[in-house]
mmCIF file of C-alpha atoms in Angstrom:
data_model
loop_
_atom_site.group_PDB
_atom_site.id
_atom_site.type_symbol
_atom_site.label_atom_id
_atom_site.label_comp_id
_atom_site.label_asym_id
_atom_site.label_seq_id
_atom_site.Cartn_x
_atom_site.Cartn_y
_atom_site.Cartn_z
ATOM 1 C CA MET O 1134 -55.484 -102.676 -136.811
ATOM 2 C CA LEU O 1135 -54.346 -105.966 -135.268
ATOM 3 C CA ARG O 1136 -57.609 -107.877 -135.374
ATOM 4 C CA ILE O 1137 -58.600 -111.523 -135.780
ATOM 5 C CA GLU O 1138 -61.272 -111.943 -138.434
ATOM 6 C CA ASN O 1139 -64.103 -114.342 -137.692
ATOM 7 C CA THR O 1140 -64.132 -116.758 -140.642
ATOM 8 C CA GLY O 1141 -62.319 -118.348 -143.577
ATOM 9 C CA LYS O 1142 -59.013 -117.349 -145.094
ATOM 10 C CA SER O 1143 -59.286 -113.870 -143.628
ATOM 11 C CA GLN O 1144 -59.231 -115.412 -140.178
ATOM 12 C CA MET O 1145 -56.026 -117.335 -140.858
ATOM 13 C CA LYS O 1146 -54.281 -114.333 -142.435
ATOM 14 C CA SER O 1147 -55.247 -111.995 -139.596
ATOM 15 C CA ARG O 1148 -54.236 -114.590 -137.016
ATOM 16 C CA ASN O 1149 -50.805 -114.964 -138.604
ATOM 17 C CA ARG O 1150 -50.521 -111.198 -138.664
ATOM 18 C CA VAL O 1151 -51.129 -110.979 -134.921
ATOM 19 C CA ARG O 1152 -48.810 -113.932 -134.218
ATOM 20 C CA ILE O 1153 -45.967 -112.369 -136.176
ATOM 21 C CA PHE O 1154 -46.457 -108.943 -134.610
ATOM 22 C CA ARG O 1155 -46.553 -110.495 -131.144
ATOM 23 C CA GLU O 1156 -43.367 -112.470 -131.798
ATOM 24 C CA ILE O 1157 -41.531 -109.353 -132.963
ATOM 25 C CA LEU O 1158 -42.794 -107.466 -129.891
ATOM 26 C CA ASN O 1159 -41.646 -110.193 -127.489
ATOM 27 C CA HIS O 1160 -38.240 -110.724 -129.134
ATOM 28 C CA GLU O 1161 -36.696 -107.322 -129.775
ATOM 29 C CA GLY O 1162 -34.620 -107.769 -132.914
ATOM 30 C CA ILE O 1163 -35.736 -110.894 -134.760
ATOM 31 C CA SER O 1164 -35.147 -111.938 -138.378
ATOM 32 C CA ARG O 1165 -37.638 -113.181 -140.932
ATOM 33 C CA LYS O 1166 -35.957 -116.590 -140.886
ATOM 34 C CA GLN O 1167 -36.326 -116.796 -137.108
ATOM 35 C CA LEU O 1168 -40.013 -115.954 -137.426
ATOM 36 C CA GLU O 1169 -40.494 -118.801 -139.879
ATOM 37 C CA LYS O 1170 -38.840 -121.286 -137.498
ATOM 38 C CA ARG O 1171 -40.564 -120.059 -134.322
ATOM 39 C CA LEU O 1172 -44.055 -119.925 -135.816
ATOM 40 C CA GLY O 1173 -43.830 -122.726 -138.344
ATOM 41 C CA LEU O 1174 -44.872 -120.440 -141.206
ATOM 42 C CA SER O 1175 -43.694 -120.430 -144.802
ATOM 43 C CA ALA O 1176 -41.267 -117.795 -146.055
ATOM 44 C CA PRO O 1177 -43.903 -116.217 -148.388
ATOM 45 C CA SER O 1178 -46.414 -115.956 -145.523
ATOM 46 C CA VAL O 1179 -43.904 -114.256 -143.232
ATOM 47 C CA THR O 1180 -42.670 -111.939 -145.998
ATOM 48 C CA ARG O 1181 -46.203 -110.862 -146.915
ATOM 49 C CA VAL O 1182 -47.159 -109.987 -143.317
ATOM 50 C CA VAL O 1183 -43.827 -108.306 -142.565
ATOM 51 C CA GLU O 1184 -44.135 -106.092 -145.638
ATOM 52 C CA GLU O 1185 -47.667 -105.113 -144.576
ATOM 53 C CA LEU O 1186 -46.498 -104.233 -141.043
ATOM 54 C CA LEU O 1187 -43.595 -102.216 -142.452
ATOM 55 C CA ARG O 1188 -45.882 -100.252 -144.778
ATOM 56 C CA GLU O 1189 -48.253 -99.492 -141.950
ATOM 57 C CA GLY O 1190 -45.431 -98.228 -139.722
ATOM 58 C CA LEU O 1191 -45.991 -100.840 -137.007
ATOM 59 C CA ILE O 1192 -42.511 -102.339 -137.261
ATOM 60 C CA CYS O 1193 -39.136 -101.256 -138.595
ATOM 61 C CA GLU O 1194 -35.879 -102.785 -139.752
ATOM 62 C CA GLU O 1195 -32.910 -102.227 -137.474
ATOM 63 C CA GLY O 1196 -29.340 -103.534 -137.487
ATOM 64 C CA THR O 1197 -28.286 -107.032 -138.421
ATOM 65 C CA GLU O 1198 -27.840 -110.394 -136.775
ATOM 66 C CA GLN O 1199 -24.222 -111.345 -136.221
ATOM 67 C CA THR O 1200 -23.315 -114.534 -138.158
ATOM 68 C CA HIS O 1201 -20.004 -116.145 -139.104
ATOM 69 C CA MET O 1202 -20.931 -116.844 -142.692
ATOM 70 C CA GLY O 1203 -23.349 -115.804 -145.394
ATOM 71 C CA ARG O 1204 -25.605 -112.797 -145.614
ATOM 72 C CA ARG O 1205 -26.544 -111.074 -142.383
ATOM 73 C CA PRO O 1206 -30.365 -110.949 -142.124
ATOM 74 C CA VAL O 1207 -32.143 -107.697 -141.340
ATOM 75 C CA MET O 1208 -33.615 -107.578 -137.840
ATOM 76 C CA LEU O 1209 -37.225 -106.572 -137.222
ATOM 77 C CA CYS O 1210 -38.404 -104.462 -134.271
ATOM 78 C CA VAL O 1211 -41.773 -103.104 -133.232
ATOM 79 C CA LYS O 1212 -42.157 -99.335 -133.290
ATOM 80 C CA LYS O 1213 -42.857 -98.648 -129.642
ATOM 81 C CA ASN O 1214 -45.100 -95.677 -130.378
ATOM 82 C CA ALA O 1215 -47.182 -97.440 -133.007
ATOM 83 C CA TYR O 1216 -49.779 -98.339 -130.383
ATOM 84 C CA TYR O 1217 -50.585 -97.483 -126.780
ATOM 85 C CA SER O 1218 -52.539 -98.987 -123.910
ATOM 86 C CA VAL O 1219 -54.390 -97.266 -121.080
ATOM 87 C CA GLY O 1220 -54.605 -98.856 -117.643
ATOM 88 C CA MET O 1221 -56.964 -97.881 -114.831
ATOM 89 C CA ASN O 1222 -57.199 -98.994 -111.208
ATOM 90 C CA LEU O 1223 -60.518 -98.254 -109.549
ATOM 91 C CA SER O 1224 -59.876 -98.402 -105.798
ATOM 92 C CA ARG O 1225 -62.200 -97.461 -102.947
ATOM 93 C CA SER O 1226 -61.116 -93.824 -102.887
ATOM 94 C CA ARG O 1227 -59.350 -93.050 -106.202
ATOM 95 C CA LEU O 1228 -59.174 -93.839 -109.882
ATOM 96 C CA TYR O 1229 -55.524 -94.234 -110.857
ATOM 97 C CA TYR O 1230 -54.681 -94.282 -114.555
ATOM 98 C CA CYS O 1231 -51.760 -94.347 -116.976
ATOM 99 C CA ILE O 1232 -50.912 -94.705 -120.654
ATOM 100 C CA ARG O 1233 -47.950 -96.761 -121.927
ATOM 101 C CA ASN O 1234 -46.455 -97.437 -125.321
ATOM 102 C CA LEU O 1235 -45.760 -100.904 -126.653
ATOM 103 C CA GLY O 1236 -42.317 -100.839 -125.127
ATOM 104 C CA GLY O 1237 -43.914 -100.548 -121.692
ATOM 105 C CA GLU O 1238 -42.594 -96.995 -121.301
ATOM 106 C CA PRO O 1239 -44.868 -94.698 -119.263
ATOM 107 C CA VAL O 1240 -46.176 -91.721 -121.215
ATOM 108 C CA HIS O 1241 -48.591 -90.105 -118.775
ATOM 109 C CA SER O 1242 -50.323 -90.923 -115.489
ATOM 110 C CA GLY O 1243 -52.806 -89.344 -113.129
ATOM 111 C CA GLU O 1244 -55.387 -89.955 -110.461
ATOM 112 C CA ILE O 1245 -58.920 -88.791 -109.668
ATOM 113 C CA ARG O 1246 -60.375 -88.690 -106.153
ATOM 114 C CA LEU O 1247 -63.786 -90.282 -106.114
ATOM 115 C CA LEU O 1248 -65.257 -88.219 -103.271
ATOM 116 C CA GLY O 1249 -68.316 -90.383 -102.865
ATOM 117 C CA LYS O 1250 -68.866 -90.966 -106.577
ATOM 118 C CA THR O 1251 -69.793 -94.640 -106.603
ATOM 119 C CA LYS O 1252 -72.790 -94.810 -108.919
ATOM 120 C CA GLY O 1253 -72.304 -96.488 -112.256
ATOM 121 C CA ASP O 1254 -72.849 -93.441 -114.454
ATOM 122 C CA GLN O 1255 -70.442 -91.404 -112.330
ATOM 123 C CA LEU O 1256 -67.662 -94.001 -112.426
ATOM 124 C CA LEU O 1257 -68.050 -94.606 -116.157
ATOM 125 C CA SER O 1258 -67.840 -90.894 -116.808
ATOM 126 C CA LEU O 1259 -64.624 -90.662 -114.759
ATOM 127 C CA MET O 1260 -63.106 -93.602 -116.665
ATOM 128 C CA GLU O 1261 -63.872 -91.933 -119.983
ATOM 129 C CA HIS O 1262 -62.365 -88.686 -118.679
ATOM 130 C CA ALA O 1263 -59.187 -90.588 -117.662
ATOM 131 C CA VAL O 1264 -58.770 -92.050 -121.167
ATOM 132 C CA GLN O 1265 -59.316 -88.655 -122.761
ATOM 133 C CA ASP O 1266 -56.791 -87.051 -120.432
ATOM 134 C CA CYS O 1267 -54.229 -89.694 -121.407
ATOM 135 C CA LEU O 1268 -54.808 -89.240 -125.119
ATOM 136 C CA GLU O 1269 -54.856 -85.440 -125.055
ATOM 137 C CA THR O 1270 -51.873 -85.025 -122.727
ATOM 138 C CA ALA O 1271 -49.792 -87.485 -124.728
ATOM 139 C CA GLY O 1272 -50.988 -86.082 -128.068
ATOM 140 C CA ILE O 1273 -52.233 -89.478 -129.248
ATOM 141 C CA GLU O 1274 -55.106 -90.187 -131.621
ATOM 142 C CA LYS O 1275 -57.770 -92.763 -130.692
ATOM 143 C CA LYS O 1276 -56.785 -94.956 -133.645
ATOM 144 C CA HIS O 1277 -53.418 -95.627 -131.974
ATOM 145 C CA LEU O 1278 -55.068 -97.031 -128.853
ATOM 146 C CA LEU O 1279 -54.639 -100.821 -128.908
ATOM 147 C CA ALA O 1280 -56.190 -101.675 -125.577
ATOM 148 C CA ILE O 1281 -57.786 -100.346 -122.403
ATOM 149 C CA GLY O 1282 -57.523 -102.283 -119.147
ATOM 150 C CA ILE O 1283 -59.736 -101.540 -116.165
ATOM 151 C CA ALA O 1284 -58.939 -103.115 -112.800
ATOM 152 C CA SER O 1285 -61.595 -102.605 -110.145
ATOM 153 C CA ARG O 1286 -62.291 -103.477 -106.565
ATOM 154 C CA GLY O 1287 -65.450 -105.451 -105.900
ATOM 155 C CA THR O 1288 -66.957 -108.306 -107.880
ATOM 156 C CA VAL O 1289 -65.894 -108.462 -111.511
ATOM 157 C CA ASN O 1290 -67.436 -110.554 -114.258
ATOM 158 C CA GLU O 1291 -64.556 -110.672 -116.700
ATOM 159 C CA GLY O 1292 -66.602 -112.375 -119.417
ATOM 160 C CA LYS O 1293 -69.283 -109.697 -119.413
ATOM 161 C CA GLY O 1294 -66.836 -106.959 -118.554
ATOM 162 C CA SER O 1295 -69.012 -105.757 -115.712
ATOM 163 C CA VAL O 1296 -68.302 -104.677 -112.134
ATOM 164 C CA ILE O 1297 -70.292 -104.622 -108.910
ATOM 165 C CA TYR O 1298 -68.232 -101.858 -107.338
ATOM 166 C CA SER O 1299 -70.369 -101.265 -104.248
ATOM 167 C CA PRO O 1300 -71.763 -104.286 -102.372
ATOM 168 C CA ASP O 1301 -74.250 -101.949 -100.664
ATOM 169 C CA SER O 1302 -76.027 -100.992 -103.887
ATOM 170 C CA GLY O 1303 -75.330 -104.193 -105.803
ATOM 171 C CA GLU O 1304 -75.380 -102.148 -109.028
ATOM 172 C CA GLU O 1305 -73.843 -103.949 -111.999
ATOM 173 C CA ILE O 1306 -71.750 -101.493 -114.029
ATOM 174 C CA HIS O 1307 -71.285 -102.543 -117.665
ATOM 175 C CA VAL O 1308 -67.780 -101.175 -118.130
ATOM 176 C CA LYS O 1309 -66.816 -103.088 -121.273
ATOM 177 C CA GLU O 1310 -70.004 -102.209 -123.093
ATOM 178 C CA TYR O 1311 -69.672 -98.522 -122.226
ATOM 179 C CA MET O 1312 -65.991 -98.175 -123.099
ATOM 180 C CA GLY O 1313 -66.286 -100.392 -126.159
ATOM 181 C CA ALA O 1314 -68.928 -98.089 -127.613
ATOM 182 C CA ARG O 1315 -66.482 -95.172 -127.352
ATOM 183 C CA TYR O 1316 -63.120 -96.715 -128.183
ATOM 184 C CA ASP O 1317 -62.445 -99.160 -131.020
ATOM 185 C CA CYS O 1318 -59.930 -101.312 -129.169
ATOM 186 C CA GLU O 1319 -59.643 -104.285 -126.826
ATOM 187 C CA ILE O 1320 -61.314 -103.695 -123.455
ATOM 188 C CA LEU O 1321 -60.191 -105.849 -120.516
ATOM 189 C CA VAL O 1322 -61.998 -105.697 -117.161
ATOM 190 C CA GLU O 1323 -60.480 -107.517 -114.203
ATOM 191 C CA ASN O 1324 -60.510 -107.532 -110.410
ATOM 192 C CA ASN O 1325 -57.687 -105.275 -109.220
ATOM 193 C CA VAL O 1326 -56.060 -107.794 -106.906
ATOM 194 C CA ILE O 1327 -56.097 -110.526 -109.573
ATOM 195 C CA ALA O 1328 -54.724 -108.033 -112.114
ATOM 196 C CA ASP O 1329 -51.852 -107.234 -109.775
ATOM 197 C CA LEU O 1330 -51.177 -110.895 -109.130
ATOM 198 C CA LYS O 1331 -51.182 -111.749 -112.834
ATOM 199 C CA GLY O 1332 -49.017 -108.773 -113.693
ATOM 200 C CA GLN O 1333 -46.368 -109.370 -111.069
ATOM 201 C CA TYR O 1334 -46.303 -112.998 -109.935
ATOM 202 C CA LEU O 1335 -47.769 -115.430 -112.441
ATOM 203 C CA ASP O 1336 -44.605 -115.595 -114.555
ATOM 204 C CA LEU O 1337 -42.118 -114.861 -111.763
ATOM 205 C CA SER O 1338 -39.403 -117.483 -111.918
ATOM 206 C CA GLY O 1339 -38.829 -119.241 -108.624
ATOM 207 C CA THR O 1340 -42.317 -118.505 -107.286
ATOM 208 C CA ASN O 1341 -44.205 -121.595 -106.172
ATOM 209 C CA ARG O 1342 -46.919 -122.641 -108.629
ATOM 210 C CA ASN O 1343 -49.417 -122.702 -105.764
ATOM 211 C CA LEU O 1344 -49.735 -119.223 -104.364
ATOM 212 C CA VAL O 1345 -52.194 -117.098 -102.381
ATOM 213 C CA TYR O 1346 -52.152 -113.290 -102.453
ATOM 214 C CA LEU O 1347 -53.796 -111.422 -99.540
ATOM 215 C CA TYR O 1348 -54.253 -107.703 -100.200
ATOM 216 C CA ILE O 1349 -55.128 -105.347 -97.326
ATOM 217 C CA SER O 1350 -55.733 -101.691 -97.997
ATOM 218 C CA ASP O 1351 -58.968 -99.655 -97.905
ATOM 219 C CA GLY O 1352 -60.584 -103.051 -98.347
ATOM 220 C CA VAL O 1353 -59.457 -106.663 -98.267
ATOM 221 C CA GLY O 1354 -58.939 -108.698 -101.435
ATOM 222 C CA GLY O 1355 -57.170 -111.788 -102.570
ATOM 223 C CA SER O 1356 -56.468 -114.203 -105.352
ATOM 224 C CA ILE O 1357 -55.292 -117.771 -105.787
ATOM 225 C CA ILE O 1358 -52.921 -119.512 -108.202
ATOM 226 C CA CYS O 1359 -53.115 -123.297 -108.342
ATOM 227 C CA ASN O 1360 -50.711 -125.224 -110.571
ATOM 228 C CA GLY O 1361 -49.771 -121.997 -112.305
ATOM 229 C CA GLN O 1362 -53.361 -120.973 -113.110
ATOM 230 C CA VAL O 1363 -55.424 -118.183 -111.549
ATOM 231 C CA ILE O 1364 -58.482 -119.667 -109.838
ATOM 232 C CA ASP O 1365 -61.500 -117.420 -110.391
ATOM 233 C CA GLY O 1366 -64.207 -119.813 -109.285
ATOM 234 C CA GLU O 1367 -67.887 -119.759 -110.149
ATOM 235 C CA ASN O 1368 -68.999 -116.191 -110.898
ATOM 236 C CA SER O 1369 -65.430 -115.004 -110.129
ATOM 237 C CA MET O 1370 -66.053 -115.409 -106.401
ATOM 238 C CA ALA O 1371 -62.881 -117.324 -105.469
ATOM 239 C CA GLY O 1372 -60.442 -115.396 -103.297
ATOM 240 C CA LYS O 1373 -63.058 -113.209 -101.608
ATOM 241 C CA PHE O 1374 -61.026 -113.294 -98.422
ATOM 242 C CA ALA O 1375 -62.679 -110.110 -97.174
ATOM 243 C CA HIS O 1376 -65.695 -112.181 -96.199
ATOM 244 C CA ILE O 1377 -64.038 -114.997 -94.304
ATOM 245 C CA LEU O 1378 -65.842 -115.332 -90.976
ATOM 246 C CA VAL O 1379 -63.396 -114.595 -88.137
ATOM 247 C CA GLU O 1380 -65.814 -113.799 -85.285
ATOM 248 C CA SER O 1381 -69.399 -114.987 -85.144
ATOM 249 C CA GLY O 1382 -71.750 -112.063 -84.581
ATOM 250 C CA GLY O 1383 -68.868 -109.585 -84.664
ATOM 251 C CA ARG O 1384 -68.553 -106.201 -86.329
ATOM 252 C CA ARG O 1385 -70.777 -105.388 -89.263
ATOM 253 C CA CYS O 1386 -69.088 -105.800 -92.647
ATOM 254 C CA ALA O 1387 -69.734 -103.605 -95.684
ATOM 255 C CA CYS O 1388 -71.703 -106.534 -97.175
ATOM 256 C CA GLY O 1389 -74.189 -106.268 -94.309
ATOM 257 C CA LYS O 1390 -73.171 -109.482 -92.503
ATOM 258 C CA ARG O 1391 -71.190 -109.599 -89.270
ATOM 259 C CA GLY O 1392 -67.776 -110.839 -88.212
ATOM 260 C CA HIS O 1393 -66.029 -110.870 -91.600
ATOM 261 C CA LEU O 1394 -62.273 -110.310 -91.910
ATOM 262 C CA GLU O 1395 -62.595 -106.952 -93.687
ATOM 263 C CA SER O 1396 -64.565 -105.463 -90.777
ATOM 264 C CA TYR O 1397 -61.440 -105.869 -88.616
ATOM 265 C CA VAL O 1398 -58.354 -105.559 -90.793
ATOM 266 C CA SER O 1399 -59.121 -103.011 -93.546
ATOM 267 C CA LYS O 1400 -57.474 -99.623 -93.058
ATOM 268 C CA PRO O 1401 -60.753 -97.830 -92.206
ATOM 269 C CA ALA O 1402 -61.666 -100.596 -89.733
ATOM 270 C CA MET O 1403 -58.299 -100.408 -87.960
ATOM 271 C CA GLU O 1404 -58.410 -96.618 -87.815
ATOM 272 C CA GLU O 1405 -61.960 -96.688 -86.421
ATOM 273 C CA ALA O 1406 -60.990 -99.290 -83.821
ATOM 274 C CA TYR O 1407 -58.147 -97.064 -82.662
ATOM 275 C CA PHE O 1408 -60.488 -94.071 -82.432
ATOM 276 C CA GLU O 1409 -62.902 -96.087 -80.286
ATOM 277 C CA ALA O 1410 -60.045 -97.176 -78.020
ATOM 278 C CA SER O 1411 -58.219 -93.822 -77.689
ATOM 279 C CA GLY O 1412 -60.584 -91.051 -78.800
ATOM 280 C CA LYS O 1413 -57.953 -89.930 -81.334
ATOM 281 C CA ARG O 1414 -58.121 -89.947 -85.122
ATOM 282 C CA LEU O 1415 -54.907 -91.284 -86.648
ATOM 283 C CA GLU O 1416 -54.061 -92.890 -89.966
ATOM 284 C CA LEU O 1417 -52.820 -96.474 -89.989
ATOM 285 C CA PRO O 1418 -49.075 -95.814 -90.447
ATOM 286 C CA GLU O 1419 -49.091 -93.579 -87.359
ATOM 287 C CA ILE O 1420 -51.097 -96.156 -85.397
ATOM 288 C CA CYS O 1421 -48.474 -98.740 -86.306
ATOM 289 C CA ARG O 1422 -45.676 -96.405 -85.210
ATOM 290 C CA GLN O 1423 -47.422 -95.801 -81.879
ATOM 291 C CA ALA O 1424 -47.832 -99.550 -81.381
ATOM 292 C CA ASN O 1425 -44.133 -100.124 -82.103
ATOM 293 C CA GLU O 1426 -43.349 -97.599 -79.355
ATOM 294 C CA GLY O 1427 -45.604 -99.397 -76.878
ATOM 295 C CA GLU O 1428 -48.625 -97.064 -76.823
ATOM 296 C CA THR O 1429 -51.375 -99.108 -75.127
ATOM 297 C CA ALA O 1430 -54.391 -98.436 -77.345
ATOM 298 C CA ALA O 1431 -52.459 -98.883 -80.595
ATOM 299 C CA ALA O 1432 -50.820 -102.094 -79.369
ATOM 300 C CA ALA O 1433 -54.179 -103.525 -78.291
ATOM 301 C CA VAL O 1434 -55.792 -102.720 -81.639
ATOM 302 C CA LEU O 1435 -53.004 -104.342 -83.631
ATOM 303 C CA THR O 1436 -52.926 -107.406 -81.367
ATOM 304 C CA ASP O 1437 -56.617 -107.926 -82.130
ATOM 305 C CA VAL O 1438 -55.933 -107.367 -85.852
ATOM 306 C CA ILE O 1439 -53.162 -110.000 -85.821
ATOM 307 C CA ASP O 1440 -55.452 -112.438 -83.984
ATOM 308 C CA LYS O 1441 -58.224 -111.976 -86.571
ATOM 309 C CA LEU O 1442 -55.770 -112.186 -89.448
ATOM 310 C CA ALA O 1443 -54.377 -115.442 -88.088
ATOM 311 C CA VAL O 1444 -57.877 -116.916 -87.974
ATOM 312 C CA GLY O 1445 -58.455 -115.890 -91.595
ATOM 313 C CA ILE O 1446 -55.032 -117.043 -92.805
ATOM 314 C CA ASN O 1447 -55.447 -120.371 -91.028
ATOM 315 C CA GLN O 1448 -58.635 -121.008 -93.005
ATOM 316 C CA ILE O 1449 -56.950 -119.982 -96.279
ATOM 317 C CA LEU O 1450 -53.947 -122.260 -95.648
ATOM 318 C CA LEU O 1451 -56.190 -125.146 -94.657
ATOM 319 C CA VAL O 1452 -58.322 -124.963 -97.803
ATOM 320 C CA VAL O 1453 -55.713 -123.963 -100.409
ATOM 321 C CA ASN O 1454 -52.444 -125.212 -98.848
ATOM 322 C CA PRO O 1455 -50.254 -122.936 -101.022
ATOM 323 C CA GLY O 1456 -46.493 -123.042 -101.158
ATOM 324 C CA THR O 1457 -46.300 -119.245 -101.059
ATOM 325 C CA LEU O 1458 -48.364 -116.659 -99.195
ATOM 326 C CA VAL O 1459 -47.931 -113.079 -100.481
ATOM 327 C CA LEU O 1460 -49.079 -110.265 -98.186
ATOM 328 C CA TYR O 1461 -49.621 -106.675 -99.217
ATOM 329 C CA GLY O 1462 -50.485 -103.569 -97.208
ATOM 330 C CA ASP O 1463 -49.097 -100.848 -94.931
ATOM 331 C CA LEU O 1464 -49.769 -103.117 -91.970
ATOM 332 C CA PHE O 1465 -47.150 -105.647 -93.064
ATOM 333 C CA GLU O 1466 -44.511 -103.008 -93.689
ATOM 334 C CA SER O 1467 -45.130 -100.885 -90.580
ATOM 335 C CA VAL O 1468 -45.586 -103.241 -87.621
ATOM 336 C CA ASP O 1469 -42.378 -104.586 -86.073
ATOM 337 C CA GLY O 1470 -42.174 -108.383 -86.201
ATOM 338 C CA ILE O 1471 -45.630 -108.858 -87.645
ATOM 339 C CA LEU O 1472 -44.714 -111.795 -89.878
ATOM 340 C CA GLU O 1473 -43.278 -113.839 -87.017
ATOM 341 C CA ARG O 1474 -46.249 -112.981 -84.798
ATOM 342 C CA LEU O 1475 -48.656 -113.992 -87.553
ATOM 343 C CA LYS O 1476 -46.822 -117.236 -88.252
ATOM 344 C CA GLN O 1477 -46.757 -118.170 -84.564
ATOM 345 C CA LYS O 1478 -50.431 -117.371 -84.051
ATOM 346 C CA THR O 1479 -51.378 -119.293 -87.188
ATOM 347 C CA LYS O 1480 -49.410 -122.338 -86.008
ATOM 348 C CA GLU O 1481 -51.200 -122.200 -82.652
ATOM 349 C CA LEU O 1482 -54.577 -122.267 -84.425
ATOM 350 C CA ALA O 1483 -53.701 -124.880 -87.055
ATOM 351 C CA PHE O 1484 -54.391 -128.588 -86.581
ATOM 352 C CA THR O 1485 -50.737 -129.168 -87.496
ATOM 353 C CA GLU O 1486 -47.820 -126.745 -87.472
ATOM 354 C CA GLU O 1487 -46.728 -127.873 -90.934
ATOM 355 C CA ILE O 1488 -49.712 -126.083 -92.483
ATOM 356 C CA ALA O 1489 -48.028 -122.718 -91.813
ATOM 357 C CA ASP O 1490 -44.553 -123.810 -92.870
ATOM 358 C CA ASN O 1491 -44.605 -122.232 -96.314
ATOM 359 C CA CYS O 1492 -42.983 -119.189 -97.902
ATOM 360 C CA TRP O 1493 -44.387 -115.912 -96.510
ATOM 361 C CA MET O 1494 -43.616 -112.839 -98.631
ATOM 362 C CA VAL O 1495 -44.445 -109.149 -98.153
ATOM 363 C CA ARG O 1496 -45.042 -107.148 -101.312
ATOM 364 C CA GLU O 1497 -43.751 -103.594 -100.820
ATOM 365 C CA THR O 1498 -46.366 -100.896 -101.410
ATOM 366 C CA LYS O 1499 -43.963 -98.821 -103.504
ATOM 367 C CA ASN O 1500 -43.837 -101.623 -106.089
ATOM 368 C CA VAL O 1501 -47.601 -101.844 -106.567
ATOM 369 C CA ARG O 1502 -48.973 -100.013 -109.608
ATOM 370 C CA ILE O 1503 -52.042 -101.950 -110.643
ATOM 371 C CA GLU O 1504 -52.833 -99.519 -113.454
ATOM 372 C CA ASP O 1505 -49.497 -100.449 -115.059
ATOM 373 C CA SER O 1506 -50.191 -104.164 -114.655
ATOM 374 C CA ILE O 1507 -53.644 -103.983 -116.232
ATOM 375 C CA ALA O 1508 -52.335 -101.829 -119.098
ATOM 376 C CA ARG O 1509 -49.760 -104.536 -119.917
ATOM 377 C CA LEU O 1510 -52.295 -107.337 -119.492
ATOM 378 C CA SER O 1511 -54.726 -105.597 -121.832
ATOM 379 C CA VAL O 1512 -52.062 -105.548 -124.556
ATOM 380 C CA GLU O 1513 -51.442 -109.244 -124.005
ATOM 381 C CA ARG O 1514 -55.155 -109.888 -124.309
ATOM 382 C CA ALA O 1515 -55.343 -107.829 -127.473
ATOM 383 C CA LEU O 1516 -52.547 -109.916 -128.963
ATOM 384 C CA GLU O 1517 -54.057 -113.131 -127.670
ATOM 385 C CA ILE O 1518 -51.319 -113.834 -125.152
ATOM 386 C CA ILE O 1519 -53.194 -115.838 -122.546
ATOM 387 C CA VAL O 1520 -52.003 -115.259 -118.986
#
């Protein structure tokens, strides 16, 4: 296994082993000489580790490097199916999961409807079932599992690997402890919005180093990058945009308080508001379509949503002042002209128009697969690649 030992010479040898494996993984087709130069290791050290990895079937020798003179060195590549990672995304209504090989190729995926299963023992059992389904369907033994990543809604303590999935119960679910007792691999637990942000935007060339991500779906989430680093805050509470106050004494939020952003702009909140206004039960995409066509109740609901969103976004921009604001959710893809309406309303609320003059981006729903992102991030954590 690719593990870092705790002390002495064993620690240095195991660390070099992981560094070399990681370098081969990140640079498909690399020579021993290149490894020496990139990592600052001696030729004997590189040779010893490479021979071990070859014997264990973790890497292979493929092709040659083109040179104009001298012997052409053998190129080293990671065997994609030597290890696998499982990723899970625990949303409000479903558990999405997948398994990928080291090449990032999808092997199997699935989803489980929660149907009211929100207690800790129920969710942990479903997570274990998801991992077992991945292993059995793909025909993979547990020993080939390098990492498991779990992304969850709610409050996540990454250090402890625990989740408070339901704010109503406040139950702390010890995900890492439970999964670690069953699978001998790296276990990464992260908030699902932060996992998506890290997986898709942190290393995206051209993206401003100061960025805010606002995620609207069954709930409201968010995350912040400042100077290229994810800001978690004390107790991982930074970016809890769901609980920005947008109307004093307003609708009751899931947390029990009133007037928070999530109580107006989450999908269930918008659908309930439309039902109260029209007496009809419709899902959000259809409500948006009706609003685009001028239907009175739908248009009124979405006007109120945009007003509340502008209040929330104005507070975010004022405090964080990011160069880029990334928005995710059906709302932003389905309502005609919503970005311009939001920008205009935000400028009207702001103390200066310049506060809203940044880059506004909409992340398309079809591109969001948080289970894939957390699976990749868990491999990086296992190989000590710090995001």
